[in-house]
Amino acid sequence: MIEDKSQEFTSLSKLGEFGLIEHLTQHIQIKQPNTLKGVGDDAAVLDFSNTKTLVSTDLLVEGVHFDLSYMPLKHLGYKAVVVNLSDIYAMNGTPTQITVSLAVSNRFPLEAIEELYAGMLLAAETYNVDIVGGDTTSSQKGLIISITAIGHAQENEIVYRSGAKPNDLLVVTGDIGSAYLGLQVLEREKEVFKVNPNNQPDLEGYTYLIERQLKPEARKDIKDLLEKLEVKPTSMIDISDGLSSEILHLCKQSGVGCNLYEEKIPIDPQFINTCEEFNVDSTTIAINGGEDYELLFTIDLKDFDKIKGNPNLTVIGHITEQASGANLVTRAGQAIALKARGWNALTED
Amino acid sequence: MIEDKSQEFTSLSKLGEFGLIEHLTQHIQIKQPNTLKGVGDDAAVLDFSNTKTLVSTDLLVEGVHFDLSYMPLKHLGYKAVVVNLSDIYAMNGTPTQITVSLAVSNRFPLEAIEELYAGMLLAAETYNVDIVGGDTTSSQKGLIISITAIGHAQENEIVYRSGAKPNDLLVVTGDIGSAYLGLQVLEREKEVFKVNPNNQPDLEGYTYLIERQLKPEARKDIKDLLEKLEVKPTSMIDISDGLSSEILHLCKQSGVGCNLYEEKIPIDPQFINTCEEFNVDSTTIAINGGEDYELLFTIDLKDFDKIKGNPNLTVIGHITEQASGANLVTRAGQAIALKARGWNALTED
C-alpha cells in the first residue's frame, strides 16, 4: 500500500509532532463513562472508584514482531490493540481504555500512519475501549508501537496466574496453532514473491490460518460466558507465546505440575491439512506456535459439568503436584516434559 | 561505560526475553498500598477506589530523544521515569505506578541494560512509585524506552490545561532554559572529542546546566506547596517542549491569550554566562529550550498575595482575552507573538 505510486503522499515532517497527534486523534470519540478526560492534557483522567484497575503494556517492533511486507498497516493497528486487550481479558477483567505511542521513521507518509491508526480506531470501537493518550515521535529505523491497556474488574472477579491447584482441570478456548502456521504460509509466499514478483500469492485454502495471523481477536466473550456458566477460573493467562510456554507460566506461578493430553488439543482441520503439506508435526506447532490470543485457564474439578460440551471450551489436561512436573502425554501414553520453546524475541536460535 | 573492555559482558540472547524480565524485575519492592499486584501477571492490579486515576505515556527513541555518547545509561533510566512522572504532577496528581517497556538491540550487553534499569529503580524509589509491569524485546536498531505513568488525585484537586481565564497570573516553578543549554555544552564537547579523543571534556563552569540536562527532577514538591499556600491553579502543564510551546498549549486549550514578560523569566546566572559565551540570546533559549520539567500554571489574581515572594514560584505574565493573542513583551515594551519553536521531533528544520 505504501508502494502505490498513484496516490499523493504527505510527509510527516510537514505536520510536526503536535500536528500529527491532533490529526490522528481528531476522530476519537469517548464512550466509556469512566473516561473523564481522554487525549489532550498531560494525563488522562479515569474513574475506577467502584472497581480495581488493571494495567498492561506491550511493545511491538518492526522486523521483530511484524513484517510490513505482508502485514497491511490497518491490520497491524488492529492487532496491536487486540494483543494488549487480551492481557486484560486474561485477568478476567474488562478493558476500557488504551494509550497508543508510535515511533515512525520518515519513510512512512502520513497516509500510512492514518491506515495504522484506522485499524487501532476500529479495534477500539469493536472492543468498546477509549483511546485516551499516547505519544508520537520519529524513529531512526522502522515502526515501533507501544500500547498500554487499562481495564477494571471487581476484586473478587480477578483471576491471577497463581491460583491453580492439583486436580484442577486445564481448559483452553477456541483452537490453537493456526496463527503461527498462517505466518509460515505468509513467509513462504514472500519467498516466492522475491523469486518472481509477478507471481500472485496463492492463499486459497489457508484463509483461516491467515486470518488468525493477520486479524486475531481477543476473547472478550469468555468473561461473560464463564459468568453465565457460574464458573470462576482458579488461574488464567492468554496464549501469546505458545501453549507450552503459557502452561509453564501457570505451573511456575501456582507452584504445581500438570499433564497436557496431546489428543485433547483443539486444532482446526485447515491447520491439520497444512501441517501435512508443510510436513511438520501438528502437535509441535500447536503447543509452541504463539499469537493465538486464546485464553488458557484452570477450573476446579467440581465445575467440569458446567463447561462440559461447550463448543468454546476444551479440557486439555489437569493440574498435578509440582513434583510431577509439567508434561505432555502423547497419544501413545508417553509423558514428555514440556519446554518453553515459545516465540522468544531475544533468543537467537 | 559500555566501552569498558576490562569487564565481562553477558549477551542478552543468553537470557532470552523471560529471563531478562525476571532478572531486571527481581529487585522491585512494592511500596504503594494501592498496588495490589505488580509485575508477573498478564496485568497489574491497582486500587483507585477513593480517587481518580491518571495515566500518561511517553516513548523515548535513541538518536531522537537521547544520545548515549554523553548520556550515561543510569541517568537515562532515571530521566526516562522522571519525564513521565512530570506529566502526572502537571495534573496536580501524585504518581504511584509506572510500567516500563524496553526494546534493545543486541549490541547492548546485559550489564548496560542493568545500568539503565538501575536508574529507573532509583527514580522509582526517589519518587515513591512502583514498577508494576512492562515488556522487553529486541530492536533492529538502538534503544527504545516506553514508560506509562499512573497516578491519582481527588477529582476536585485535578488541574487541566483548559481552565485559564483572563486576568489569571501565569506562574512558573524554578528556572528554565538550562537543560537545553546543558545539551548544547555536551554536544560541543562531543565534537571536540571527535576531533581529539584524548581531550578530556571541560565541563567545569557548566555543572548546573549539565545536571539539568542529564538528571532532571520532576516538581513533586509543588502539589504540597500549593496546598499549604491554599492556592489551586486554574490550569497547569509541565515544561517539556519549551515555555513558549507550553504557553501556547494552555492558551489554545483555555481559549485565552496571554502576555509573557521577558524581564520576569527566571533564569540561572550560569545560564546567562553560558549564553554570553555561546553568543546566543538568553530569552530565545529560555522560551524555546525544552526538557526543564518545571511546571507552568495559572492562578486567580486574588491568590497573588499567597504566592508572592515564594522562592519556588515566579509570576511571568498574565492571561488576556483570546483576541489579544499570546505575546512576549520584551524589555523594550514591544509585544511579539509567541511561536512554538519548541523541540519538535518530527519536524526536520
Short mmCIF file of C-alpha atoms in Angstrom, two decimals, chain A residues 13 16-18 20 22 36-37 40-49 52-59 61-65 87 90-91 99 101-103 106 134-135 137-138 140 144 146 148 150 155 158 160-161 236-238 241 245 249 252-253 344-348, chain B residues 13 16-18 20 22 36-37 40-49 52-59 61-65 87 90-91 99 101-103 106 134-135 137-138 140 144 146 148 150 155 158 160-161 236-238 241 245 249 252-253 344-348:
data_model
loop_
_atom_site.label_atom_id
_atom_site.label_comp_id
_atom_site.label_asym_id
_atom_site.label_seq_id
_atom_site.Cartn_x
_atom_site.Cartn_y
_atom_site.Cartn_z
CA SER A 13 7.68 16.44 8.75
CA GLY A 16 5.26 18.03 13.03
CA GLU A 17 4.67 16.09 16.20
CA PHE A 18 1.76 18.08 17.60
CA LEU A 20 0.36 14.50 13.80
CA GLU A 22 -4.01 16.27 16.51
CA LEU A 36 -13.32 11.64 32.48
CA LYS A 37 -10.64 13.14 30.22
CA GLY A 40 -5.26 16.39 25.09
CA ASP A 41 -3.87 17.04 28.56
CA ASP A 42 -0.74 15.92 30.41
CA ALA A 43 -2.53 12.76 31.51
CA ALA A 44 -5.87 11.05 31.01
CA VAL A 45 -8.28 11.08 33.95
CA LEU A 46 -10.18 7.87 34.65
CA ASP A 47 -12.68 6.83 37.29
CA PHE A 48 -12.20 3.39 38.83
CA SER A 49 -13.81 4.24 42.13
CA LYS A 52 -9.89 -2.36 40.74
CA THR A 53 -7.74 -1.00 37.94
CA LEU A 54 -5.88 -3.33 35.55
CA VAL A 55 -2.88 -2.14 33.53
CA SER A 56 -0.88 -3.99 30.89
CA THR A 57 1.60 -2.84 28.28
CA ASP A 58 3.24 -4.20 25.12
CA LEU A 59 5.90 -3.00 22.73
CA VAL A 61 8.88 -3.55 16.89
CA GLU A 62 9.01 -3.77 13.09
CA GLY A 63 11.22 -6.62 11.93
CA VAL A 64 10.85 -8.35 15.30
CA HIS A 65 7.09 -8.61 15.86
CA ASP A 87 -3.98 -9.31 28.66
CA ALA A 90 -6.69 -12.81 30.84
CA MET A 91 -7.21 -11.22 34.27
CA THR A 99 -2.88 4.67 25.22
CA SER A 101 2.55 5.55 21.32
CA LEU A 102 4.13 5.43 17.88
CA ALA A 103 7.70 5.93 16.72
CA ASN A 106 10.36 9.29 7.85
CA GLY A 134 -0.22 8.50 23.68
CA ASP A 135 2.84 9.90 22.09
CA THR A 137 7.76 10.61 17.63
CA SER A 138 10.22 9.80 14.89
CA GLN A 140 15.77 6.09 13.32
CA ILE A 144 7.55 0.92 16.86
CA SER A 146 3.72 0.81 22.33
CA THR A 148 -0.89 0.31 27.33
CA ILE A 150 -6.26 -0.23 31.08
CA GLU A 155 -11.67 -7.55 43.20
CA ILE A 158 -9.89 -11.02 39.13
CA TYR A 160 -4.34 -14.43 38.61
CA ARG A 161 -1.82 -16.85 37.15
CA MET A 236 -5.78 -17.74 33.82
CA ILE A 237 -3.34 -16.48 31.15
CA ASP A 238 -3.63 -15.59 27.48
CA ASP A 241 3.81 -17.09 23.26
CA SER A 245 5.18 -21.62 27.41
CA HIS A 249 3.98 -19.87 33.45
CA LYS A 252 5.50 -21.98 37.95
CA GLN A 253 3.41 -19.21 39.46
CA ASN A 344 11.21 -15.74 22.33
CA ALA A 345 12.19 -12.44 20.82
CA LEU A 346 15.60 -12.15 22.44
CA THR A 347 16.91 -15.65 21.84
CA GLU A 348 18.79 -16.09 18.62
CA SER B 13 20.42 -13.70 23.91
CA GLY B 16 16.05 -14.67 26.48
CA GLU B 17 13.06 -12.42 26.92
CA PHE B 18 11.55 -14.00 30.04
CA LEU B 20 15.68 -10.68 31.07
CA GLU B 22 12.90 -11.80 35.61
CA LEU B 36 -2.43 -4.98 44.67
CA LYS B 37 -0.36 -6.92 42.10
CA GLY B 40 4.36 -11.04 36.99
CA ASP B 41 0.83 -11.50 35.69
CA ASP B 42 -0.97 -10.51 32.50
CA ALA B 43 -1.75 -7.11 34.01
CA ALA B 44 -1.05 -5.16 37.17
CA VAL B 45 -3.93 -4.73 39.61
CA LEU B 46 -4.32 -1.32 41.23
CA ASP B 47 -6.80 0.16 43.66
CA PHE B 48 -8.03 3.67 42.90
CA SER B 49 -11.36 3.27 44.64
CA LYS B 52 -9.49 9.37 40.12
CA THR B 53 -6.86 7.56 38.05
CA LEU B 54 -4.32 9.49 35.96
CA VAL B 55 -2.47 7.87 33.05
CA SER B 56 0.27 9.30 30.86
CA THR B 57 2.72 7.71 28.44
CA ASP B 58 5.95 8.63 26.67
CA LEU B 59 8.18 6.99 24.09
CA VAL B 61 13.99 6.75 21.00
CA GLU B 62 17.78 6.63 20.81
CA GLY B 63 19.13 9.16 18.35
CA VAL B 64 15.93 11.21 18.60
CA HIS B 65 15.48 11.85 22.33
CA ASP B 87 3.04 14.66 33.46
CA ALA B 90 1.23 18.56 35.87
CA MET B 91 -2.32 17.33 36.57
CA THR B 99 5.19 0.38 33.54
CA SER B 101 8.91 -1.31 28.17
CA LEU B 102 12.30 -1.64 26.54
CA ALA B 103 13.34 -2.56 23.01
CA ASN B 106 21.83 -6.91 20.53
CA GLY B 134 6.36 -3.78 31.23
CA ASP B 135 7.76 -5.59 28.28
CA THR B 137 12.05 -7.13 23.39
CA SER B 138 14.79 -6.77 20.83
CA GLN B 140 16.57 -3.72 14.96
CA ILE B 144 13.65 2.43 22.72
CA SER B 146 8.30 3.37 26.59
CA THR B 148 3.45 4.72 31.22
CA ILE B 150 -0.13 6.05 36.56
CA GLU B 155 -11.46 14.87 41.44
CA ILE B 158 -7.14 17.80 39.31
CA TYR B 160 -6.42 20.63 33.48
CA ARG B 161 -4.81 22.68 30.74
CA MET B 236 -1.33 23.62 34.57
CA ILE B 237 1.15 21.92 32.22
CA ASP B 238 4.74 20.74 32.54
CA ASP B 241 8.93 21.18 24.95
CA SER B 245 5.20 25.93 23.22
CA HIS B 249 -0.96 24.83 24.66
CA LYS B 252 -5.29 27.21 23.00
CA GLN B 253 -6.99 24.77 25.35
CA ASN B 344 9.57 19.11 17.71
CA ALA B 345 10.78 15.64 16.99
CA LEU B 346 9.07 15.18 13.65
CA THR B 347 9.95 18.47 12.01
CA GLU B 348 13.16 18.44 10.06
#
